Amino acid sequence: MNLSMKWLKEFVDIGNVAPRDFSEAMTMSGSKVELFEIEGGQIENIVVGQILEIEKHPDADKLTVCQVDIGEKKVQIVTAATNIKVGDYIPVCKDKSKLVDGTPIKKGKLRGVVSEGMFCSVAELGVTVHDFPYAVQDGIFILQDDPDLKPVAGTDIKETIGLTDTKVEFEITSNRPDCFSVIGLAREAAATFDKPLKLHTPEVKAVGKSCDGMLDVEIHNPELCPVYSAKIVENVRVKPSPLWLRERLRAMGVRPINNIVDITNYVMLEYGQPMHAFDLRFIKDRKINVRLAKDGEEITTLDGIERKLNNTNLVIADSEKPVAIAGVMGGEYSGIMDDTATIVFESANFNGSSVRLTAKQQGMRTDASSRYEKGLDPNSCIPALERACELVQLLDAGDVLDGVIIDDKSKSEPVKIKFNPEWINHFLNTELSANEMKTILEKIDCKIEGDEIVVPTFRPDLLHKADIAEEIARFYGYNVIPSTAIKGGAQGKYSVRQKFDMTITDTLIARGLNEIMTYSFISPKYYNKVQMPENHPLRNSVVISNPLGEDTSIMRTTALPSMLEILSKNYNNRNEYAYLFEIAKEYIPTTPDKLPVEKNVLTAGFYGESVDFFKVKGVAEQVLDRAGVKNYDIKADSEQFGYHPGRCAVLTINGEQFGVIGEIHPKVRENYGIGTRVYCFSLNVDTMFEYAELEKHYKPLPKYPAVTRDLALICDKDIPVLELEKAIKEGAGKYLESVKLFDVYQGKQILPGKKSVAFSLTLRSAEGTLTDEQATSAVNKAIKSLEKVGAFLRS
């Protein structure tokens, strides 16, 4: 929500408070300010000038040389503009000036003739032809063409065209619909700065003609539309709005259109009550029905799109057809045209949930719907309607007929909350008197009647005594309420599982990986991108009942596609390498009446020049080691979807698969637009935690020297090295301290189908120095164990 400081000061005099101080004070009192912007803040040294003479440039057919009065002196400016004449008032950039975008303008020469500045268009001043409808888009801004401008040579251009406002942008929470208006924010400012609020009561002068019998209004669904009111204006005179109104709309971020449309927008911004103006001639039989649409009924909205309605959409209809989608947008023929003669101003209240659902179904969210969906005060309909008609008379935009056409089925009563100062003081840890609390509450229009607080109807967020305490706290000052330590003996600490997950995260970060977070909602098409078989059980996913779109319509059963999406973005953003990880959620459906099983899966993805399968495998093994997971097996596997069938392995523990490591299949890489090799691994963190040895035992440094022995073996090339390592560990017994692979060879000296594998064994005893006999015995036992798996000493 943007706020014009000029407009605000019409309702509350806050004095010469600097924008930054105003923003800080409003934020501290609960109205969070995002930013403020001073209009024309970049513009420097641009003034009004009057053209005195125009001559052709001596050496350029398309240039002219102008003598211009800029107040304190005359300057010469060379220009290519064609829409200027002697006597015109125009914006002049003097030497060493700046345009709205910060572009500097300096004195120079054009084709040998000195030019001491530049003339400006509307765009170069940061405004548009909507702000100044008399201006031209691609020419110099002729100031006197606008009847509201009174240009004087030498005056600052910002003062002349009204670029002197400050815009403050607020972040308004959805429970404060009253603050989506100038008056609502003025109430907050008045309470914050302890200044009186000056509200205006609209006055509409009678013209002597009544609107009785000219229009009939009937609400068919009062639960969706409790109030519908209207007034009629005849002899409408459509024309541009005056400058002051256009300035305010511009400062609030709304584009001026014409006086009638601008009035409806102005009132919406001022009161927070959306309005609409209908052309009476297009309302069949002069009958307005507020009803639900019929299934299949159609309407072409103001944006020119034909929309199909259903029986949940509330519409404003005449005797035959819908003329507007209630609370969202008017119909094609409900707008104001140049020949419009009689209009109907609509001011109504619609159910917020109904408006939001309709806007979502129709794919059209407007300023009006964004306000209605938060829940507006039905009691604001008539004041807003009167204000619109007052502006019609003020702008001489038509003749307002006497009377109001209204169907009011609302039952809006003020909420009453018991006033309990003792409870509030206890709740806030304050020592305020009842009178001090009353003073604060009266600032925000709450009334104290006996022991009850009467809440105004425009504050739907005040329902309970805790809400009242919050109001007192924010205007008393959060910063002056004494801090209170949390009571109780409980001390927060990490659970065993949290520490386990943190160990995994810390290990990967130490290895140079970056943590990512991805959505659990994905598209069914993701399964095709990773080449998941059509009959694979993981294609059975939980389907979202009301998804935001097809791309987020199911809950993932595998996190691999999410990881590849992020790797793809990094690659296509030309990052040379990426090492990423996430402890992600995977959702496995059970039965329709039960929630899915949520699996915590560590997924890591890598690409880059120095990455290969073994480095990625090493990262996974280090994670398992740091997590205390031992006695797992790694075996080659060619059946895992998404992975290269010859460069993939699965991890198992006690026969249960809990991980996959491998290179991504080239076709999958192609699906994601990645032009280099990609490696991933996934580990089931829940299974890891189940088998982890979490207790760490101290092991003293060895006292006795180690003995090393090397084994060179011959075995079938398909036997995994891990299987050989396990055989060595099982056979060597207690003296074996470590096993290290240092050579694998296949070549001319080795029989076809065989390979040579060499290990270095480290043997050590904690009881004394190993003898040759003990070391030889351990090695021989290891050799016998190896022979059982088909590995023999190389001769």
PDB file of N, CA, C and O in Angstrom, residues 659-721:
ATOM      1  N   GLY A 659      20.770 -46.494  -0.188  1.00  0.00           N
ATOM      2  CA  GLY A 659      21.412 -45.423  -0.934  1.00  0.00           C
ATOM      3  C   GLY A 659      21.792 -45.813  -2.339  1.00  0.00           C
ATOM      4  O   GLY A 659      21.852 -47.001  -2.685  1.00  0.00           O
ATOM      5  N   VAL A 660      22.023 -44.781  -3.160  1.00  0.00           N
ATOM      6  CA  VAL A 660      22.451 -44.954  -4.545  1.00  0.00           C
ATOM      7  C   VAL A 660      23.539 -43.920  -4.823  1.00  0.00           C
ATOM      8  O   VAL A 660      23.433 -42.768  -4.396  1.00  0.00           O
ATOM      9  N   ILE A 661      24.594 -44.349  -5.531  1.00  0.00           N
ATOM     10  CA  ILE A 661      25.656 -43.447  -5.977  1.00  0.00           C
ATOM     11  C   ILE A 661      25.875 -43.698  -7.457  1.00  0.00           C
ATOM     12  O   ILE A 661      25.921 -44.851  -7.885  1.00  0.00           O
ATOM     13  N   GLY A 662      26.009 -42.628  -8.244  1.00  0.00           N
ATOM     14  CA  GLY A 662      26.288 -42.883  -9.641  1.00  0.00           C
ATOM     15  C   GLY A 662      26.308 -41.644 -10.505  1.00  0.00           C
ATOM     16  O   GLY A 662      26.046 -40.525 -10.058  1.00  0.00           O
ATOM     17  N   GLU A 663      26.646 -41.888 -11.777  1.00  0.00           N
ATOM     18  CA  GLU A 663      26.614 -40.828 -12.784  1.00  0.00           C
ATOM     19  C   GLU A 663      25.227 -40.797 -13.406  1.00  0.00           C
ATOM     20  O   GLU A 663      24.622 -41.846 -13.671  1.00  0.00           O
ATOM     21  N   ILE A 664      24.697 -39.595 -13.622  1.00  0.00           N
ATOM     22  CA  ILE A 664      23.374 -39.441 -14.212  1.00  0.00           C
ATOM     23  C   ILE A 664      23.413 -39.864 -15.676  1.00  0.00           C
ATOM     24  O   ILE A 664      24.371 -39.589 -16.407  1.00  0.00           O
ATOM     25  N   HIS A 665      22.366 -40.554 -16.101  1.00  0.00           N
ATOM     26  CA  HIS A 665      22.269 -41.058 -17.469  1.00  0.00           C
ATOM     27  C   HIS A 665      22.367 -39.898 -18.477  1.00  0.00           C
ATOM     28  O   HIS A 665      21.789 -38.821 -18.248  1.00  0.00           O
ATOM     29  N   PRO A 666      23.111 -40.064 -19.577  1.00  0.00           N
ATOM     30  CA  PRO A 666      23.267 -38.985 -20.570  1.00  0.00           C
ATOM     31  C   PRO A 666      21.938 -38.442 -21.090  1.00  0.00           C
ATOM     32  O   PRO A 666      21.808 -37.227 -21.308  1.00  0.00           O
ATOM     33  N   LYS A 667      20.937 -39.305 -21.271  1.00  0.00           N
ATOM     34  CA  LYS A 667      19.643 -38.825 -21.777  1.00  0.00           C
ATOM     35  C   LYS A 667      18.920 -37.985 -20.730  1.00  0.00           C
ATOM     36  O   LYS A 667      18.204 -37.039 -21.073  1.00  0.00           O
ATOM     37  N   VAL A 668      19.107 -38.340 -19.466  1.00  0.00           N
ATOM     38  CA  VAL A 668      18.509 -37.539 -18.394  1.00  0.00           C
ATOM     39  C   VAL A 668      19.186 -36.169 -18.353  1.00  0.00           C
ATOM     40  O   VAL A 668      18.528 -35.134 -18.204  1.00  0.00           O
ATOM     41  N   ARG A 669      20.516 -36.160 -18.493  1.00  0.00           N
ATOM     42  CA  ARG A 669      21.241 -34.886 -18.539  1.00  0.00           C
ATOM     43  C   ARG A 669      20.709 -34.014 -19.678  1.00  0.00           C
ATOM     44  O   ARG A 669      20.528 -32.810 -19.539  1.00  0.00           O
ATOM     45  N   GLU A 670      20.448 -34.660 -20.801  1.00  0.00           N
ATOM     46  CA  GLU A 670      19.937 -33.940 -21.965  1.00  0.00           C
ATOM     47  C   GLU A 670      18.553 -33.352 -21.667  1.00  0.00           C
ATOM     48  O   GLU A 670      18.247 -32.229 -22.077  1.00  0.00           O
ATOM     49  N   ASN A 671      17.725 -34.113 -20.940  1.00  0.00           N
ATOM     50  CA  ASN A 671      16.396 -33.616 -20.571  1.00  0.00           C
ATOM     51  C   ASN A 671      16.475 -32.349 -19.731  1.00  0.00           C
ATOM     52  O   ASN A 671      15.574 -31.502 -19.768  1.00  0.00           O
ATOM     53  N   TYR A 672      17.531 -32.218 -18.948  1.00  0.00           N
ATOM     54  CA  TYR A 672      17.702 -31.058 -18.074  1.00  0.00           C
ATOM     55  C   TYR A 672      18.607 -29.991 -18.692  1.00  0.00           C
ATOM     56  O   TYR A 672      18.895 -28.978 -18.044  1.00  0.00           O
ATOM     57  N   GLY A 673      19.055 -30.203 -19.911  1.00  0.00           N
ATOM     58  CA  GLY A 673      19.867 -29.206 -20.588  1.00  0.00           C
ATOM     59  C   GLY A 673      21.239 -29.015 -19.973  1.00  0.00           C
ATOM     60  O   GLY A 673      21.795 -27.915 -19.994  1.00  0.00           O
ATOM     61  N   ILE A 674      21.814 -30.103 -19.422  1.00  0.00           N
ATOM     62  CA  ILE A 674      23.148 -30.037 -18.822  1.00  0.00           C
ATOM     63  C   ILE A 674      24.131 -30.687 -19.779  1.00  0.00           C
ATOM     64  O   ILE A 674      23.995 -31.868 -20.121  1.00  0.00           O
ATOM     65  N   GLY A 675      25.146 -29.936 -20.185  1.00  0.00           N
ATOM     66  CA  GLY A 675      26.079 -30.419 -21.195  1.00  0.00           C
ATOM     67  C   GLY A 675      27.367 -30.994 -20.642  1.00  0.00           C
ATOM     68  O   GLY A 675      28.379 -30.995 -21.352  1.00  0.00           O
ATOM     69  N   THR A 676      27.358 -31.467 -19.418  1.00  0.00           N
ATOM     70  CA  THR A 676      28.550 -32.081 -18.837  1.00  0.00           C
ATOM     71  C   THR A 676      28.107 -33.221 -17.928  1.00  0.00           C
ATOM     72  O   THR A 676      26.923 -33.350 -17.607  1.00  0.00           O
ATOM     73  N   ARG A 677      29.075 -34.053 -17.536  1.00  0.00           N
ATOM     74  CA  ARG A 677      28.727 -35.187 -16.679  1.00  0.00           C
ATOM     75  C   ARG A 677      28.235 -34.725 -15.316  1.00  0.00           C
ATOM     76  O   ARG A 677      28.768 -33.769 -14.744  1.00  0.00           O
ATOM     77  N   VAL A 678      27.224 -35.408 -14.822  1.00  0.00           N
ATOM     78  CA  VAL A 678      26.621 -35.073 -13.524  1.00  0.00           C
ATOM     79  C   VAL A 678      26.629 -36.329 -12.666  1.00  0.00           C
ATOM     80  O   VAL A 678      26.327 -37.432 -13.142  1.00  0.00           O
ATOM     81  N   TYR A 679      26.963 -36.147 -11.393  1.00  0.00           N
ATOM     82  CA  TYR A 679      26.990 -37.262 -10.447  1.00  0.00           C
ATOM     83  C   TYR A 679      26.085 -36.927  -9.259  1.00  0.00           C
ATOM     84  O   TYR A 679      26.029 -35.774  -8.814  1.00  0.00           O
ATOM     85  N   CYS A 680      25.401 -37.938  -8.772  1.00  0.00           N
ATOM     86  CA  CYS A 680      24.514 -37.741  -7.622  1.00  0.00           C
ATOM     87  C   CYS A 680      24.630 -38.932  -6.683  1.00  0.00           C
ATOM     88  O   CYS A 680      25.026 -40.032  -7.094  1.00  0.00           O
ATOM     89  N   PHE A 681      24.277 -38.702  -5.439  1.00  0.00           N
ATOM     90  CA  PHE A 681      24.036 -39.825  -4.528  1.00  0.00           C
ATOM     91  C   PHE A 681      22.893 -39.451  -3.604  1.00  0.00           C
ATOM     92  O   PHE A 681      22.616 -38.281  -3.357  1.00  0.00           O
ATOM     93  N   SER A 682      22.191 -40.486  -3.158  1.00  0.00           N
ATOM     94  CA  SER A 682      21.107 -40.291  -2.194  1.00  0.00           C
ATOM     95  C   SER A 682      21.248 -41.333  -1.104  1.00  0.00           C
ATOM     96  O   SER A 682      21.567 -42.504  -1.375  1.00  0.00           O
ATOM     97  N   LEU A 683      21.031 -40.912   0.130  1.00  0.00           N
ATOM     98  CA  LEU A 683      21.143 -41.790   1.289  1.00  0.00           C
ATOM     99  C   LEU A 683      19.921 -41.586   2.165  1.00  0.00           C
ATOM    100  O   LEU A 683      19.556 -40.450   2.478  1.00  0.00           O
ATOM    101  N   ASN A 684      19.282 -42.680   2.558  1.00  0.00           N
ATOM    102  CA  ASN A 684      18.126 -42.604   3.444  1.00  0.00           C
ATOM    103  C   ASN A 684      18.618 -42.277   4.852  1.00  0.00           C
ATOM    104  O   ASN A 684      19.243 -43.108   5.521  1.00  0.00           O
ATOM    105  N   VAL A 685      18.360 -41.060   5.304  1.00  0.00           N
ATOM    106  CA  VAL A 685      18.871 -40.610   6.591  1.00  0.00           C
ATOM    107  C   VAL A 685      18.200 -41.362   7.741  1.00  0.00           C
ATOM    108  O   VAL A 685      18.829 -41.617   8.777  1.00  0.00           O
ATOM    109  N   ASP A 686      16.944 -41.743   7.567  1.00  0.00           N
ATOM    110  CA  ASP A 686      16.247 -42.496   8.620  1.00  0.00           C
ATOM    111  C   ASP A 686      16.912 -43.853   8.846  1.00  0.00           C
ATOM    112  O   ASP A 686      17.104 -44.287   9.987  1.00  0.00           O
ATOM    113  N   THR A 687      17.275 -44.540   7.752  1.00  0.00           N
ATOM    114  CA  THR A 687      17.963 -45.831   7.870  1.00  0.00           C
ATOM    115  C   THR A 687      19.358 -45.641   8.461  1.00  0.00           C
ATOM    116  O   THR A 687      19.805 -46.435   9.299  1.00  0.00           O
ATOM    117  N   MET A 688      20.043 -44.608   8.040  1.00  0.00           N
ATOM    118  CA  MET A 688      21.364 -44.323   8.602  1.00  0.00           C
ATOM    119  C   MET A 688      21.287 -44.132  10.110  1.00  0.00           C
ATOM    120  O   MET A 688      22.110 -44.659  10.866  1.00  0.00           O
ATOM    121  N   PHE A 689      20.288 -43.379  10.557  1.00  0.00           N
ATOM    122  CA  PHE A 689      20.144 -43.115  11.993  1.00  0.00           C
ATOM    123  C   PHE A 689      19.842 -44.401  12.757  1.00  0.00           C
ATOM    124  O   PHE A 689      20.321 -44.615  13.873  1.00  0.00           O
ATOM    125  N   GLU A 690      19.066 -45.285  12.116  1.00  0.00           N
ATOM    126  CA  GLU A 690      18.694 -46.557  12.769  1.00  0.00           C
ATOM    127  C   GLU A 690      19.922 -47.432  13.025  1.00  0.00           C
ATOM    128  O   GLU A 690      20.027 -48.088  14.064  1.00  0.00           O
ATOM    129  N   TYR A 691      20.882 -47.435  12.084  1.00  0.00           N
ATOM    130  CA  TYR A 691      22.038 -48.330  12.201  1.00  0.00           C
ATOM    131  C   TYR A 691      23.305 -47.617  12.688  1.00  0.00           C
ATOM    132  O   TYR A 691      24.357 -48.241  12.808  1.00  0.00           O
ATOM    133  N   ALA A 692      23.218 -46.328  12.964  1.00  0.00           N
ATOM    134  CA  ALA A 692      24.414 -45.573  13.339  1.00  0.00           C
ATOM    135  C   ALA A 692      24.888 -45.939  14.742  1.00  0.00           C
ATOM    136  O   ALA A 692      24.082 -46.185  15.645  1.00  0.00           O
ATOM    137  N   GLU A 693      26.200 -45.997  14.901  1.00  0.00           N
ATOM    138  CA  GLU A 693      26.801 -46.161  16.220  1.00  0.00           C
ATOM    139  C   GLU A 693      27.079 -44.766  16.763  1.00  0.00           C
ATOM    140  O   GLU A 693      28.091 -44.136  16.448  1.00  0.00           O
ATOM    141  N   LEU A 694      26.148 -44.268  17.575  1.00  0.00           N
ATOM    142  CA  LEU A 694      26.193 -42.875  17.989  1.00  0.00           C
ATOM    143  C   LEU A 694      27.171 -42.622  19.130  1.00  0.00           C
ATOM    144  O   LEU A 694      27.660 -41.503  19.291  1.00  0.00           O
ATOM    145  N   GLU A 695      27.460 -43.658  19.917  1.00  0.00           N
ATOM    146  CA  GLU A 695      28.389 -43.454  21.033  1.00  0.00           C
ATOM    147  C   GLU A 695      29.823 -43.529  20.533  1.00  0.00           C
ATOM    148  O   GLU A 695      30.216 -44.466  19.842  1.00  0.00           O
ATOM    149  N   LYS A 696      30.588 -42.540  20.877  1.00  0.00           N
ATOM    150  CA  LYS A 696      31.988 -42.492  20.488  1.00  0.00           C
ATOM    151  C   LYS A 696      32.849 -42.944  21.677  1.00  0.00           C
ATOM    152  O   LYS A 696      32.672 -42.445  22.793  1.00  0.00           O
ATOM    153  N   HIS A 697      33.743 -43.890  21.438  1.00  0.00           N
ATOM    154  CA  HIS A 697      34.592 -44.415  22.508  1.00  0.00           C
ATOM    155  C   HIS A 697      36.033 -43.957  22.311  1.00  0.00           C
ATOM    156  O   HIS A 697      36.566 -43.992  21.187  1.00  0.00           O
ATOM    157  N   TYR A 698      36.630 -43.561  23.397  1.00  0.00           N
ATOM    158  CA  TYR A 698      38.017 -43.094  23.338  1.00  0.00           C
ATOM    159  C   TYR A 698      38.942 -44.276  23.078  1.00  0.00           C
ATOM    160  O   TYR A 698      38.808 -45.339  23.680  1.00  0.00           O
ATOM    161  N   LYS A 699      39.875 -44.071  22.158  1.00  0.00           N
ATOM    162  CA  LYS A 699      40.854 -45.109  21.845  1.00  0.00           C
ATOM    163  C   LYS A 699      42.243 -44.483  21.992  1.00  0.00           C
ATOM    164  O   LYS A 699      42.592 -43.548  21.274  1.00  0.00           O
ATOM    165  N   PRO A 700      43.047 -44.986  22.939  1.00  0.00           N
ATOM    166  CA  PRO A 700      44.368 -44.368  23.165  1.00  0.00           C
ATOM    167  C   PRO A 700      45.295 -44.591  21.977  1.00  0.00           C
ATOM    168  O   PRO A 700      45.121 -45.519  21.180  1.00  0.00           O
ATOM    169  N   LEU A 701      46.277 -43.707  21.854  1.00  0.00           N
ATOM    170  CA  LEU A 701      47.271 -43.853  20.787  1.00  0.00           C
ATOM    171  C   LEU A 701      48.062 -45.147  21.006  1.00  0.00           C
ATOM    172  O   LEU A 701      48.317 -45.561  22.133  1.00  0.00           O
ATOM    173  N   PRO A 702      48.407 -45.809  19.888  1.00  0.00           N
ATOM    174  CA  PRO A 702      49.111 -47.096  20.030  1.00  0.00           C
ATOM    175  C   PRO A 702      50.496 -46.931  20.677  1.00  0.00           C
ATOM    176  O   PRO A 702      51.212 -45.963  20.410  1.00  0.00           O
ATOM    177  N   LYS A 703      50.854 -47.917  21.511  1.00  0.00           N
ATOM    178  CA  LYS A 703      52.169 -47.894  22.177  1.00  0.00           C
ATOM    179  C   LYS A 703      53.224 -48.662  21.381  1.00  0.00           C
ATOM    180  O   LYS A 703      54.421 -48.428  21.522  1.00  0.00           O
ATOM    181  N   TYR A 704      52.746 -49.609  20.557  1.00  0.00           N
ATOM    182  CA  TYR A 704      53.680 -50.531  19.896  1.00  0.00           C
ATOM    183  C   TYR A 704      53.678 -50.294  18.390  1.00  0.00           C
ATOM    184  O   TYR A 704      52.669 -49.867  17.811  1.00  0.00           O
ATOM    185  N   PRO A 705      54.762 -50.602  17.741  1.00  0.00           N
ATOM    186  CA  PRO A 705      54.877 -50.335  16.298  1.00  0.00           C
ATOM    187  C   PRO A 705      53.970 -51.248  15.473  1.00  0.00           C
ATOM    188  O   PRO A 705      53.574 -52.328  15.921  1.00  0.00           O
ATOM    189  N   ALA A 706      53.685 -50.759  14.260  1.00  0.00           N
ATOM    190  CA  ALA A 706      52.847 -51.524  13.342  1.00  0.00           C
ATOM    191  C   ALA A 706      53.718 -52.309  12.380  1.00  0.00           C
ATOM    192  O   ALA A 706      54.883 -51.990  12.142  1.00  0.00           O
ATOM    193  N   VAL A 707      53.136 -53.350  11.813  1.00  0.00           N
ATOM    194  CA  VAL A 707      53.780 -54.173  10.797  1.00  0.00           C
ATOM    195  C   VAL A 707      52.948 -54.063   9.536  1.00  0.00           C
ATOM    196  O   VAL A 707      51.718 -54.176   9.596  1.00  0.00           O
ATOM    197  N   THR A 708      53.581 -53.818   8.407  1.00  0.00           N
ATOM    198  CA  THR A 708      52.833 -53.718   7.151  1.00  0.00           C
ATOM    199  C   THR A 708      53.205 -54.884   6.250  1.00  0.00           C
ATOM    200  O   THR A 708      54.371 -55.285   6.175  1.00  0.00           O
ATOM    201  N   ARG A 709      52.210 -55.430   5.595  1.00  0.00           N
ATOM    202  CA  ARG A 709      52.411 -56.506   4.621  1.00  0.00           C
ATOM    203  C   ARG A 709      51.564 -56.178   3.387  1.00  0.00           C
ATOM    204  O   ARG A 709      50.433 -55.696   3.513  1.00  0.00           O
ATOM    205  N   ASP A 710      52.112 -56.456   2.218  1.00  0.00           N
ATOM    206  CA  ASP A 710      51.378 -56.217   0.975  1.00  0.00           C
ATOM    207  C   ASP A 710      50.910 -57.544   0.403  1.00  0.00           C
ATOM    208  O   ASP A 710      51.617 -58.555   0.467  1.00  0.00           O
ATOM    209  N   LEU A 711      49.723 -57.524  -0.177  1.00  0.00           N
ATOM    210  CA  LEU A 711      49.166 -58.701  -0.845  1.00  0.00           C
ATOM    211  C   LEU A 711      48.830 -58.330  -2.285  1.00  0.00           C
ATOM    212  O   LEU A 711      48.111 -57.366  -2.533  1.00  0.00           O
ATOM    213  N   ALA A 712      49.371 -59.101  -3.245  1.00  0.00           N
ATOM    214  CA  ALA A 712      49.030 -58.937  -4.656  1.00  0.00           C
ATOM    215  C   ALA A 712      48.188 -60.127  -5.050  1.00  0.00           C
ATOM    216  O   ALA A 712      48.632 -61.279  -4.945  1.00  0.00           O
ATOM    217  N   LEU A 713      46.975 -59.883  -5.516  1.00  0.00           N
ATOM    218  CA  LEU A 713      45.996 -60.951  -5.741  1.00  0.00           C
ATOM    219  C   LEU A 713      45.570 -60.987  -7.197  1.00  0.00           C
ATOM    220  O   LEU A 713      45.591 -59.979  -7.899  1.00  0.00           O
ATOM    221  N   ILE A 714      45.153 -62.167  -7.610  1.00  0.00           N
ATOM    222  CA  ILE A 714      44.537 -62.375  -8.920  1.00  0.00           C
ATOM    223  C   ILE A 714      43.111 -62.859  -8.671  1.00  0.00           C
ATOM    224  O   ILE A 714      42.883 -63.790  -7.888  1.00  0.00           O
ATOM    225  N   CYS A 715      42.137 -62.211  -9.358  1.00  0.00           N
ATOM    226  CA  CYS A 715      40.731 -62.626  -9.193  1.00  0.00           C
ATOM    227  C   CYS A 715      39.968 -62.265 -10.459  1.00  0.00           C
ATOM    228  O   CYS A 715      40.487 -61.569 -11.352  1.00  0.00           O
ATOM    229  N   ASP A 716      38.740 -62.745 -10.536  1.00  0.00           N
ATOM    230  CA  ASP A 716      37.886 -62.371 -11.656  1.00  0.00           C
ATOM    231  C   ASP A 716      37.661 -60.855 -11.633  1.00  0.00           C
ATOM    232  O   ASP A 716      37.513 -60.253 -10.560  1.00  0.00           O
ATOM    233  N   LYS A 717      37.618 -60.265 -12.836  1.00  0.00           N
ATOM    234  CA  LYS A 717      37.507 -58.805 -12.896  1.00  0.00           C
ATOM    235  C   LYS A 717      36.170 -58.285 -12.370  1.00  0.00           C
ATOM    236  O   LYS A 717      36.045 -57.100 -12.032  1.00  0.00           O
ATOM    237  N   ASP A 718      35.162 -59.156 -12.260  1.00  0.00           N
ATOM    238  CA  ASP A 718      33.838 -58.712 -11.794  1.00  0.00           C
ATOM    239  C   ASP A 718      33.715 -58.710 -10.281  1.00  0.00           C
ATOM    240  O   ASP A 718      32.704 -58.273  -9.744  1.00  0.00           O
ATOM    241  N   ILE A 719      34.713 -59.262  -9.555  1.00  0.00           N
ATOM    242  CA  ILE A 719      34.623 -59.271  -8.092  1.00  0.00           C
ATOM    243  C   ILE A 719      34.885 -57.862  -7.562  1.00  0.00           C
ATOM    244  O   ILE A 719      35.945 -57.292  -7.823  1.00  0.00           O
ATOM    245  N   PRO A 720      33.964 -57.281  -6.802  1.00  0.00           N
ATOM    246  CA  PRO A 720      34.169 -55.928  -6.273  1.00  0.00           C
ATOM    247  C   PRO A 720      35.327 -55.896  -5.275  1.00  0.00           C
ATOM    248  O   PRO A 720      35.541 -56.849  -4.510  1.00  0.00           O
ATOM    249  N   VAL A 721      36.062 -54.813  -5.273  1.00  0.00           N
ATOM    250  CA  VAL A 721      37.163 -54.635  -4.330  1.00  0.00           C
ATOM    251  C   VAL A 721      36.658 -54.674  -2.897  1.00  0.00           C
ATOM    252  O   VAL A 721      37.324 -55.195  -2.002  1.00  0.00           O
TER     253      VAL A 721
END
